[in-house]
């Protein structure tokens, strides 16, 4: 592969025919023509409440980013505001449910390490008082040399932030890399849903490494000048001043254990582009917990002048992964650099750099996205690289065939009359969105042609949705359902606004029908990963107070034709939302059982509910229920037709039919939960069977689970029966019951959710292993519909693996 790619590597990029060269701004007439959406691609953007007010102005480049686990980060002058989107099943409110947290900017300024403290202080003194004005003035005005500023305004806030892929932190969620204005690059995780914790300071670590190697990148490099030379002083800063950083996808590395056995370990790379064109590729072992997770750090010299942006190029072909780094320059060029990494399984790279655009045309590359797609005519996978350059979009299609690497490129013009300030891409289908500061967003849809592709584009006028606004950044949600936009007030009657209120606002990019179809045909089969789509469905059901017929039918058909539990979880989700939509007020019926559960639990075990759990309660569920309370009772929107429907239906139907209906939905919910529980029980028993020998006692109440499954006469599952038969034979009449830790009585397995001993002590059951949770702390899924115990050091690997699973009802991570 590398050899094939090298064939055309380094040669100037080929161009596809009929390209539009970048030219001056289009005339209004031309713009109007290209603005007309073609019939097949009509998009209606609808406003989605709420708008989230930001406490501080936004800062940096591309200030908005949407993570794979549904958190939106916003770089501001004081902190990174994080808005987490939840697919709430406990609230009847129609608004998006957003949980807010923040990563504060560090209190202390950041000074790059360019030498020993004493030496640096002396040099700074020398440069500040230099007789040569080119030295003293350059020194005094440079914010990297003088982050504190003295007479200059302080450098506060964030320059850039970047989300890791899903599966990187200890809970299997995304990490956030944050770069401050004064060049401190740190990695953060949010493990308890409230606070963000800094895991490492990469700027500090990189500075130390450079100091130890005397600011040389290789041993053979000849020593450079002394720090006292202004040029050397500048060089040592520029080689560690981060411009941007980006995460790679998760890759597998091999680790040799003490007994010489090999083990596959997940790892992720963070590439950091520096001002001098160097790139540091940090490699981390997963889950990333801190300094000890760092496996290596390699520096690549790109030789690119004035680098402005980077992106990973990841191409998969015949199960082989090709990777590289795409770097753009403020002068115009774009190229892909090889990244050589040892120990990464199935990892290949280019033999030499590939130039995608070589003209120094002074159109700065502002943003680059790389999207893996499948070419339907060439019948192979390909990479679409898009870069915002001024007011144009430069695109490049890369295909690897037997003949080598094929590169097609062109520019899309006539998009904006002002430079593009932000660009975002829907990774599922390659749709690109660009935005200029005047509130205009363009949607670009790639259309494959025989050899390459072309773009259809259409205008989304945000003024029609939000009124006159200025736009500062956009980000598309993981499955393309929503676009988040940072806005401030636009001009009114030709006057600039007096105040600048920064807000994050949301618009829909898909209809409910499109979202439902995408969920039904999903290849990921995971509700949590598609929260943006399920939210569109949730919104529709809450508005209409019924599940649309076509969706119900399509879902039932899927359930009949394939056994995947995903469709059952989808059904459970719909029923839970339907239940919420029927609630006039958050009724006692809904809340009473969960309150009682908690009460019993607390009175039973005084220590239950660690501070962590209490906080969680404070942070989300209470907030959510409070929110739903006030939203429903307020009934704020007089135009909301949904309220009429509800009043109407309850007027006609009276009180009792509604209650009956709720009971009926409750019964259906119970039935689906039971099905999902049984399916998971079968899985757990399968693991028990695989991993245990005769008459072995495990922490899993195997006998109880078997009896529970067989106790229901109506349940007739041949696989379950056969499996249980085998297990019971292995257990050889032993029962291994669980015992109550308070009174030592036997805990019977009669209820899937809890265990009650004969003295009335109640313990919740772990939904992943069905063991009763008798410890003081336990984990919960994001939606709080199930609990799970923590793994212990004594647990065998297979039980640890079971405990790593997502919630069996909602697919969300459990922590
Ligand atoms: Zn007891
Ligand atoms: Zn759940």
PDB file of C-alpha atoms and ligand atoms in Angstrom, residues 89-90 572 576 780-787 806-814, ligand 2:
ATOM      1  CA  UNK A  89     -36.776  10.036  29.376  1.00  0.00           C
ATOM      2  CA  UNK A  90     -37.984  11.541  32.647  1.00  0.00           C
ATOM      3  CA  UNK A 572     -38.748   1.098  24.883  1.00  0.00           C
ATOM      4  CA  UNK A 576     -41.195   5.963  27.636  1.00  0.00           C
ATOM      5  CA  UNK A 780     -25.742   4.480  37.146  1.00  0.00           C
ATOM      6  CA  UNK A 781     -26.338   4.916  33.452  1.00  0.00           C
ATOM      7  CA  UNK A 782     -26.619   8.384  31.999  1.00  0.00           C
ATOM      8  CA  UNK A 783     -30.428   8.266  32.011  1.00  0.00           C
ATOM      9  CA  UNK A 784     -30.636   6.748  35.504  1.00  0.00           C
ATOM     10  CA  UNK A 785     -32.808   3.855  34.433  1.00  0.00           C
ATOM     11  CA  UNK A 786     -30.473   1.185  35.755  1.00  0.00           C
ATOM     12  CA  UNK A 787     -27.671   0.712  38.240  1.00  0.00           C
ATOM     13  CA  UNK A 806     -23.492  -0.043  28.388  1.00  0.00           C
ATOM     14  CA  UNK A 807     -26.978   0.188  29.877  1.00  0.00           C
ATOM     15  CA  UNK A 808     -29.133  -2.661  28.594  1.00  0.00           C
ATOM     16  CA  UNK A 809     -32.137  -0.323  28.268  1.00  0.00           C
ATOM     17  CA  UNK A 810     -30.738   2.902  26.823  1.00  0.00           C
ATOM     18  CA  UNK A 811     -27.192   2.102  25.560  1.00  0.00           C
ATOM     19  CA  UNK A 812     -25.673   4.946  27.540  1.00  0.00           C
ATOM     20  CA  UNK A 813     -22.428   4.502  29.486  1.00  0.00           C
ATOM     21  CA  UNK A 814     -22.669   3.461  33.128  1.00  0.00           C
TER      22      UNK A 814
HETATM   23 ZN1  LIG B   2     -30.016   3.407  30.887  1.00  0.00          ZN
END
